[in-house]
Amino acid sequence: MTIAGAASAATPNTFDTPSRDTTSGAAAPGATAPQQQRTYQVRTFGCQMNVHDSERMAGLLQEAGLTEAPALPGTHADVVVFNTCAVRENADNKLYGNLGMLAPVKAANPGMQIAVGGCLAQKDRDTILRKAPWVDVVFGTHNVGSLPTLLERARHNEAAQLEILESLEVFPSTLPTKRDSVYSGWVSISVGCNNTCTFCIVPSLRGKERDRRPADILNEIRALVDDGAIEVTLLGQNVNSYGVEFGDRQAFSKLLRACGDIPGLERVRFTSPHPAAFTDDVIDAMAETPNVMPQLHMPLQSGSDKVLKDMRRSYRSTKFLGILDKVRDKMPHAAISTDLIVGFPGETEEDFQATLDVVEKSRFATAFTFQYSKRPGTPAADLPDQLPKHIVQERFERLTALQDRIAAEENAKQVGRTVEVMVTASSGRKAAETHRLSGRAQDQRLVHFSVPAGVPAPRPGDLVTVTITGAAAFHLTADPAGPADITVRRSRAGDAWDRSQAESCGVPSGPAAPGGQQRAVSLGMPALPGR
């Protein structure tokens, strides 16, 4: 399938090479061997923004003529791209560890190329080439679209290429995209961040906030729905500050309501909002728009007002808890998740206890908890009273134990509720022995469910209505007693899954792309606002 979108400097056969054994690098027998498309692999570290960026990188590489490498032992892609994160220190270690393991592989496979992009590439720049001189391309967060050109230039010049732009030229969402799912998709509504949190390096790597025009966002969502998706997640560093660039403080709530008018779009989610800018009009839009899901990810970071001040988080614990009360007043069954940082510089035992207290009151369905990581270039890195590792670890263990207990208690309250689950392609670790499928409820809780004999198995993207019969800290279970206790609704997304599977087996069937559930969407080339 041809992936339309942003024009690449590389032509479709730019990356064609003589056929060779991907495990040894040796040329295939016969001087007249036909040319074979090169293969690629994109490895992603970090947040949902990076996951979505990786979909664009894959789309660009496919447009340039590459095919995705099969995940088989002993095989290696011709082009390996690392999409990096710079938020935590272990991201650096993970990248350089992976690069070190690939060095002998590349030495044994002439023509193999390695590229490093994303936030760590934007931050470290020539450091990557100094530490790993076998890397061919380093590119930043603002020039994802240059990847195919830089790879071809590195191959032609037989020299590493480094290109880091300081500002965004074209919204990444306008680039060709190879989606990881046929039934759901990411949609960026803004890029960059205007906040100055002392622990965060993202604003210096992603730049100031730039907002896409509502029409461009809604057109992208419609394109995804036309392609079979029934769920979208709106992305932004601070999605609820959307509209700041064009002066509309209620732009985000208006966007949520507009999503409610798109036929075929059944589930709308968003991440991540900022508590300081979370307003009542957004809560009302969530509650009054049927396809906006009763789920909210609201980063707390710390329950201590002193630590929040040191973090430059412009809200306090009382405001945060007040937001949760308002959300639950309008949406009693909403599931709320959060981000938490343990061991911020200067955090005392009293400060940490304040975090435990707020977590207890908040009753989060789940929490992403991190040990503070000192990042060069952030104000917090220079703060006094950096905490010893053993203290941070001990507090981290106490916090996760508390949250695990709360999650188990909140999930136990779901037993007996009837929920609608969207079936996903992946099942649980114990699926082989339990014979359960998996999916997400409207509130985003993970549900493992069984299908009674006599009921046709639902496809990924189909919707199943079941009653919750069991609960654990990290998932729910539903085991219907018989066919009367389960309803399976076949959906357009399930039809799209069938088409993609047929296409991956070499059977043309509609607009699906090769590669199982992975497909590409053409979205056109709108410019940045004001350009």
PDB file of N, CA, C and O in Angstrom, residues 232-274:
ATOM      1  N   VAL A 232     -10.319   7.322  19.701  1.00  0.00           N
ATOM      2  CA  VAL A 232      -9.148   8.187  19.542  1.00  0.00           C
ATOM      3  C   VAL A 232      -8.737   8.712  20.905  1.00  0.00           C
ATOM      4  O   VAL A 232      -9.563   8.874  21.806  1.00  0.00           O
ATOM      5  N   THR A 233      -7.447   8.971  21.042  1.00  0.00           N
ATOM      6  CA  THR A 233      -6.908   9.616  22.242  1.00  0.00           C
ATOM      7  C   THR A 233      -6.238  10.908  21.815  1.00  0.00           C
ATOM      8  O   THR A 233      -5.318  10.894  20.988  1.00  0.00           O
ATOM      9  N   LEU A 234      -6.710  12.025  22.344  1.00  0.00           N
ATOM     10  CA  LEU A 234      -6.141  13.334  22.037  1.00  0.00           C
ATOM     11  C   LEU A 234      -4.884  13.536  22.870  1.00  0.00           C
ATOM     12  O   LEU A 234      -4.892  13.334  24.084  1.00  0.00           O
ATOM     13  N   LEU A 235      -3.798  13.952  22.221  1.00  0.00           N
ATOM     14  CA  LEU A 235      -2.501  14.065  22.883  1.00  0.00           C
ATOM     15  C   LEU A 235      -2.014  15.503  22.934  1.00  0.00           C
ATOM     16  O   LEU A 235      -2.188  16.276  21.992  1.00  0.00           O
ATOM     17  N   GLY A 236      -1.347  15.836  24.025  1.00  0.00           N
ATOM     18  CA  GLY A 236      -0.668  17.110  24.180  1.00  0.00           C
ATOM     19  C   GLY A 236       0.106  17.082  25.476  1.00  0.00           C
ATOM     20  O   GLY A 236      -0.246  16.324  26.387  1.00  0.00           O
ATOM     21  N   GLN A 237       1.159  17.883  25.567  1.00  0.00           N
ATOM     22  CA  GLN A 237       1.884  17.947  26.840  1.00  0.00           C
ATOM     23  C   GLN A 237       0.949  18.440  27.937  1.00  0.00           C
ATOM     24  O   GLN A 237       0.994  17.962  29.069  1.00  0.00           O
ATOM     25  N   ASN A 238       0.078  19.387  27.605  1.00  0.00           N
ATOM     26  CA  ASN A 238      -0.990  19.853  28.493  1.00  0.00           C
ATOM     27  C   ASN A 238      -2.230  20.062  27.635  1.00  0.00           C
ATOM     28  O   ASN A 238      -2.480  21.169  27.161  1.00  0.00           O
ATOM     29  N   VAL A 239      -2.997  19.001  27.421  1.00  0.00           N
ATOM     30  CA  VAL A 239      -4.076  19.080  26.440  1.00  0.00           C
ATOM     31  C   VAL A 239      -5.109  20.147  26.788  1.00  0.00           C
ATOM     32  O   VAL A 239      -5.692  20.761  25.901  1.00  0.00           O
ATOM     33  N   ASN A 240      -5.346  20.376  28.092  1.00  0.00           N
ATOM     34  CA  ASN A 240      -6.403  21.315  28.457  1.00  0.00           C
ATOM     35  C   ASN A 240      -5.979  22.775  28.348  1.00  0.00           C
ATOM     36  O   ASN A 240      -6.803  23.675  28.521  1.00  0.00           O
ATOM     37  N   SER A 241      -4.702  23.042  28.035  1.00  0.00           N
ATOM     38  CA  SER A 241      -4.312  24.421  27.725  1.00  0.00           C
ATOM     39  C   SER A 241      -4.435  24.690  26.230  1.00  0.00           C
ATOM     40  O   SER A 241      -4.078  25.759  25.751  1.00  0.00           O
ATOM     41  N   TYR A 242      -4.964  23.696  25.498  1.00  0.00           N
ATOM     42  CA  TYR A 242      -5.178  23.862  24.066  1.00  0.00           C
ATOM     43  C   TYR A 242      -6.008  25.118  23.801  1.00  0.00           C
ATOM     44  O   TYR A 242      -7.011  25.374  24.470  1.00  0.00           O
ATOM     45  N   GLY A 243      -5.582  25.887  22.817  1.00  0.00           N
ATOM     46  CA  GLY A 243      -6.265  27.132  22.465  1.00  0.00           C
ATOM     47  C   GLY A 243      -5.528  28.366  22.905  1.00  0.00           C
ATOM     48  O   GLY A 243      -5.861  29.482  22.509  1.00  0.00           O
ATOM     49  N   VAL A 244      -4.454  28.187  23.736  1.00  0.00           N
ATOM     50  CA  VAL A 244      -3.717  29.349  24.236  1.00  0.00           C
ATOM     51  C   VAL A 244      -3.097  30.137  23.088  1.00  0.00           C
ATOM     52  O   VAL A 244      -2.996  31.365  23.143  1.00  0.00           O
ATOM     53  N   GLU A 245      -2.719  29.440  22.012  1.00  0.00           N
ATOM     54  CA  GLU A 245      -2.037  30.121  20.915  1.00  0.00           C
ATOM     55  C   GLU A 245      -2.975  31.007  20.111  1.00  0.00           C
ATOM     56  O   GLU A 245      -2.570  32.041  19.586  1.00  0.00           O
ATOM     57  N   PHE A 246      -4.248  30.603  20.016  1.00  0.00           N
ATOM     58  CA  PHE A 246      -5.181  31.443  19.262  1.00  0.00           C
ATOM     59  C   PHE A 246      -6.241  32.086  20.163  1.00  0.00           C
ATOM     60  O   PHE A 246      -7.273  32.546  19.714  1.00  0.00           O
ATOM     61  N   GLY A 247      -5.967  32.138  21.479  1.00  0.00           N
ATOM     62  CA  GLY A 247      -6.720  32.987  22.385  1.00  0.00           C
ATOM     63  C   GLY A 247      -8.120  32.526  22.736  1.00  0.00           C
ATOM     64  O   GLY A 247      -8.989  33.358  23.002  1.00  0.00           O
ATOM     65  N   ASP A 248      -8.356  31.211  22.792  1.00  0.00           N
ATOM     66  CA  ASP A 248      -9.672  30.709  23.169  1.00  0.00           C
ATOM     67  C   ASP A 248      -9.499  29.795  24.371  1.00  0.00           C
ATOM     68  O   ASP A 248      -9.046  28.666  24.255  1.00  0.00           O
ATOM     69  N   ARG A 249      -9.870  30.273  25.549  1.00  0.00           N
ATOM     70  CA  ARG A 249      -9.665  29.523  26.778  1.00  0.00           C
ATOM     71  C   ARG A 249     -10.597  28.310  26.900  1.00  0.00           C
ATOM     72  O   ARG A 249     -10.365  27.442  27.737  1.00  0.00           O
ATOM     73  N   GLN A 250     -11.646  28.274  26.092  1.00  0.00           N
ATOM     74  CA  GLN A 250     -12.558  27.131  26.136  1.00  0.00           C
ATOM     75  C   GLN A 250     -12.408  26.240  24.902  1.00  0.00           C
ATOM     76  O   GLN A 250     -13.272  25.416  24.605  1.00  0.00           O
ATOM     77  N   ALA A 251     -11.290  26.386  24.207  1.00  0.00           N
ATOM     78  CA  ALA A 251     -11.094  25.628  22.962  1.00  0.00           C
ATOM     79  C   ALA A 251     -11.099  24.124  23.206  1.00  0.00           C
ATOM     80  O   ALA A 251     -11.608  23.362  22.376  1.00  0.00           O
ATOM     81  N   PHE A 252     -10.543  23.689  24.327  1.00  0.00           N
ATOM     82  CA  PHE A 252     -10.461  22.257  24.555  1.00  0.00           C
ATOM     83  C   PHE A 252     -11.840  21.657  24.812  1.00  0.00           C
ATOM     84  O   PHE A 252     -12.181  20.597  24.264  1.00  0.00           O
ATOM     85  N   SER A 253     -12.641  22.302  25.632  1.00  0.00           N
ATOM     86  CA  SER A 253     -13.989  21.776  25.876  1.00  0.00           C
ATOM     87  C   SER A 253     -14.816  21.795  24.592  1.00  0.00           C
ATOM     88  O   SER A 253     -15.616  20.882  24.343  1.00  0.00           O
ATOM     89  N   LYS A 254     -14.617  22.818  23.773  1.00  0.00           N
ATOM     90  CA  LYS A 254     -15.324  22.870  22.485  1.00  0.00           C
ATOM     91  C   LYS A 254     -14.880  21.723  21.580  1.00  0.00           C
ATOM     92  O   LYS A 254     -15.691  21.129  20.862  1.00  0.00           O
ATOM     93  N   LEU A 255     -13.586  21.405  21.633  1.00  0.00           N
ATOM     94  CA  LEU A 255     -13.073  20.308  20.815  1.00  0.00           C
ATOM     95  C   LEU A 255     -13.675  18.975  21.267  1.00  0.00           C
ATOM     96  O   LEU A 255     -14.062  18.140  20.430  1.00  0.00           O
ATOM     97  N   LEU A 256     -13.774  18.762  22.576  1.00  0.00           N
ATOM     98  CA  LEU A 256     -14.386  17.537  23.074  1.00  0.00           C
ATOM     99  C   LEU A 256     -15.834  17.420  22.605  1.00  0.00           C
ATOM    100  O   LEU A 256     -16.272  16.346  22.164  1.00  0.00           O
ATOM    101  N   ARG A 257     -16.564  18.510  22.678  1.00  0.00           N
ATOM    102  CA  ARG A 257     -17.964  18.475  22.245  1.00  0.00           C
ATOM    103  C   ARG A 257     -18.061  18.220  20.741  1.00  0.00           C
ATOM    104  O   ARG A 257     -18.960  17.513  20.272  1.00  0.00           O
ATOM    105  N   ALA A 258     -17.138  18.786  19.967  1.00  0.00           N
ATOM    106  CA  ALA A 258     -17.142  18.563  18.517  1.00  0.00           C
ATOM    107  C   ALA A 258     -16.867  17.100  18.186  1.00  0.00           C
ATOM    108  O   ALA A 258     -17.403  16.559  17.215  1.00  0.00           O
ATOM    109  N   CYS A 259     -16.047  16.448  19.010  1.00  0.00           N
ATOM    110  CA  CYS A 259     -15.794  15.017  18.800  1.00  0.00           C
ATOM    111  C   CYS A 259     -17.082  14.216  18.953  1.00  0.00           C
ATOM    112  O   CYS A 259     -17.245  13.153  18.330  1.00  0.00           O
ATOM    113  N   GLY A 260     -17.989  14.719  19.770  1.00  0.00           N
ATOM    114  CA  GLY A 260     -19.265  14.033  19.965  1.00  0.00           C
ATOM    115  C   GLY A 260     -20.156  14.052  18.743  1.00  0.00           C
ATOM    116  O   GLY A 260     -21.129  13.287  18.677  1.00  0.00           O
ATOM    117  N   ASP A 261     -19.850  14.905  17.778  1.00  0.00           N
ATOM    118  CA  ASP A 261     -20.668  15.005  16.567  1.00  0.00           C
ATOM    119  C   ASP A 261     -20.106  14.198  15.396  1.00  0.00           C
ATOM    120  O   ASP A 261     -20.636  14.284  14.284  1.00  0.00           O
ATOM    121  N   ILE A 262     -19.022  13.440  15.619  1.00  0.00           N
ATOM    122  CA  ILE A 262     -18.412  12.669  14.533  1.00  0.00           C
ATOM    123  C   ILE A 262     -19.048  11.279  14.479  1.00  0.00           C
ATOM    124  O   ILE A 262     -18.883  10.480  15.395  1.00  0.00           O
ATOM    125  N   PRO A 263     -19.786  10.974  13.418  1.00  0.00           N
ATOM    126  CA  PRO A 263     -20.439   9.665  13.318  1.00  0.00           C
ATOM    127  C   PRO A 263     -19.410   8.536  13.319  1.00  0.00           C
ATOM    128  O   PRO A 263     -18.368   8.625  12.677  1.00  0.00           O
ATOM    129  N   GLY A 264     -19.700   7.482  14.060  1.00  0.00           N
ATOM    130  CA  GLY A 264     -18.824   6.319  14.093  1.00  0.00           C
ATOM    131  C   GLY A 264     -17.738   6.375  15.145  1.00  0.00           C
ATOM    132  O   GLY A 264     -17.083   5.367  15.419  1.00  0.00           O
ATOM    133  N   LEU A 265     -17.534   7.540  15.752  1.00  0.00           N
ATOM    134  CA  LEU A 265     -16.518   7.669  16.808  1.00  0.00           C
ATOM    135  C   LEU A 265     -17.181   7.338  18.140  1.00  0.00           C
ATOM    136  O   LEU A 265     -18.026   8.096  18.623  1.00  0.00           O
ATOM    137  N   GLU A 266     -16.792   6.223  18.744  1.00  0.00           N
ATOM    138  CA  GLU A 266     -17.486   5.742  19.934  1.00  0.00           C
ATOM    139  C   GLU A 266     -16.770   6.059  21.236  1.00  0.00           C
ATOM    140  O   GLU A 266     -17.408   6.094  22.287  1.00  0.00           O
ATOM    141  N   ARG A 267     -15.456   6.269  21.174  1.00  0.00           N
ATOM    142  CA  ARG A 267     -14.709   6.498  22.413  1.00  0.00           C
ATOM    143  C   ARG A 267     -13.673   7.600  22.193  1.00  0.00           C
ATOM    144  O   ARG A 267     -12.854   7.515  21.281  1.00  0.00           O
ATOM    145  N   VAL A 268     -13.697   8.596  23.070  1.00  0.00           N
ATOM    146  CA  VAL A 268     -12.730   9.696  23.030  1.00  0.00           C
ATOM    147  C   VAL A 268     -12.044   9.772  24.385  1.00  0.00           C
ATOM    148  O   VAL A 268     -12.707   9.789  25.429  1.00  0.00           O
ATOM    149  N   ARG A 269     -10.716   9.799  24.356  1.00  0.00           N
ATOM    150  CA  ARG A 269      -9.918   9.957  25.571  1.00  0.00           C
ATOM    151  C   ARG A 269      -8.923  11.083  25.343  1.00  0.00           C
ATOM    152  O   ARG A 269      -8.726  11.542  24.214  1.00  0.00           O
ATOM    153  N   PHE A 270      -8.247  11.516  26.395  1.00  0.00           N
ATOM    154  CA  PHE A 270      -7.205  12.540  26.237  1.00  0.00           C
ATOM    155  C   PHE A 270      -6.183  12.409  27.347  1.00  0.00           C
ATOM    156  O   PHE A 270      -6.465  11.932  28.435  1.00  0.00           O
ATOM    157  N   THR A 271      -4.957  12.836  27.041  1.00  0.00           N
ATOM    158  CA  THR A 271      -3.872  12.834  28.014  1.00  0.00           C
ATOM    159  C   THR A 271      -2.766  13.776  27.528  1.00  0.00           C
ATOM    160  O   THR A 271      -2.556  13.889  26.311  1.00  0.00           O
ATOM    161  N   SER A 272      -2.120  14.477  28.445  1.00  0.00           N
ATOM    162  CA  SER A 272      -2.419  14.596  29.856  1.00  0.00           C
ATOM    163  C   SER A 272      -2.797  16.052  30.152  1.00  0.00           C
ATOM    164  O   SER A 272      -2.157  16.953  29.634  1.00  0.00           O
ATOM    165  N   PRO A 273      -3.795  16.270  30.978  1.00  0.00           N
ATOM    166  CA  PRO A 273      -4.123  17.639  31.364  1.00  0.00           C
ATOM    167  C   PRO A 273      -3.240  18.120  32.515  1.00  0.00           C
ATOM    168  O   PRO A 273      -2.536  17.333  33.137  1.00  0.00           O
ATOM    169  N   HIS A 274      -3.279  19.411  32.769  1.00  0.00           N
ATOM    170  CA  HIS A 274      -2.549  20.005  33.886  1.00  0.00           C
ATOM    171  C   HIS A 274      -3.577  20.520  34.895  1.00  0.00           C
ATOM    172  O   HIS A 274      -4.506  21.237  34.526  1.00  0.00           O
TER     173      HIS A 274
END
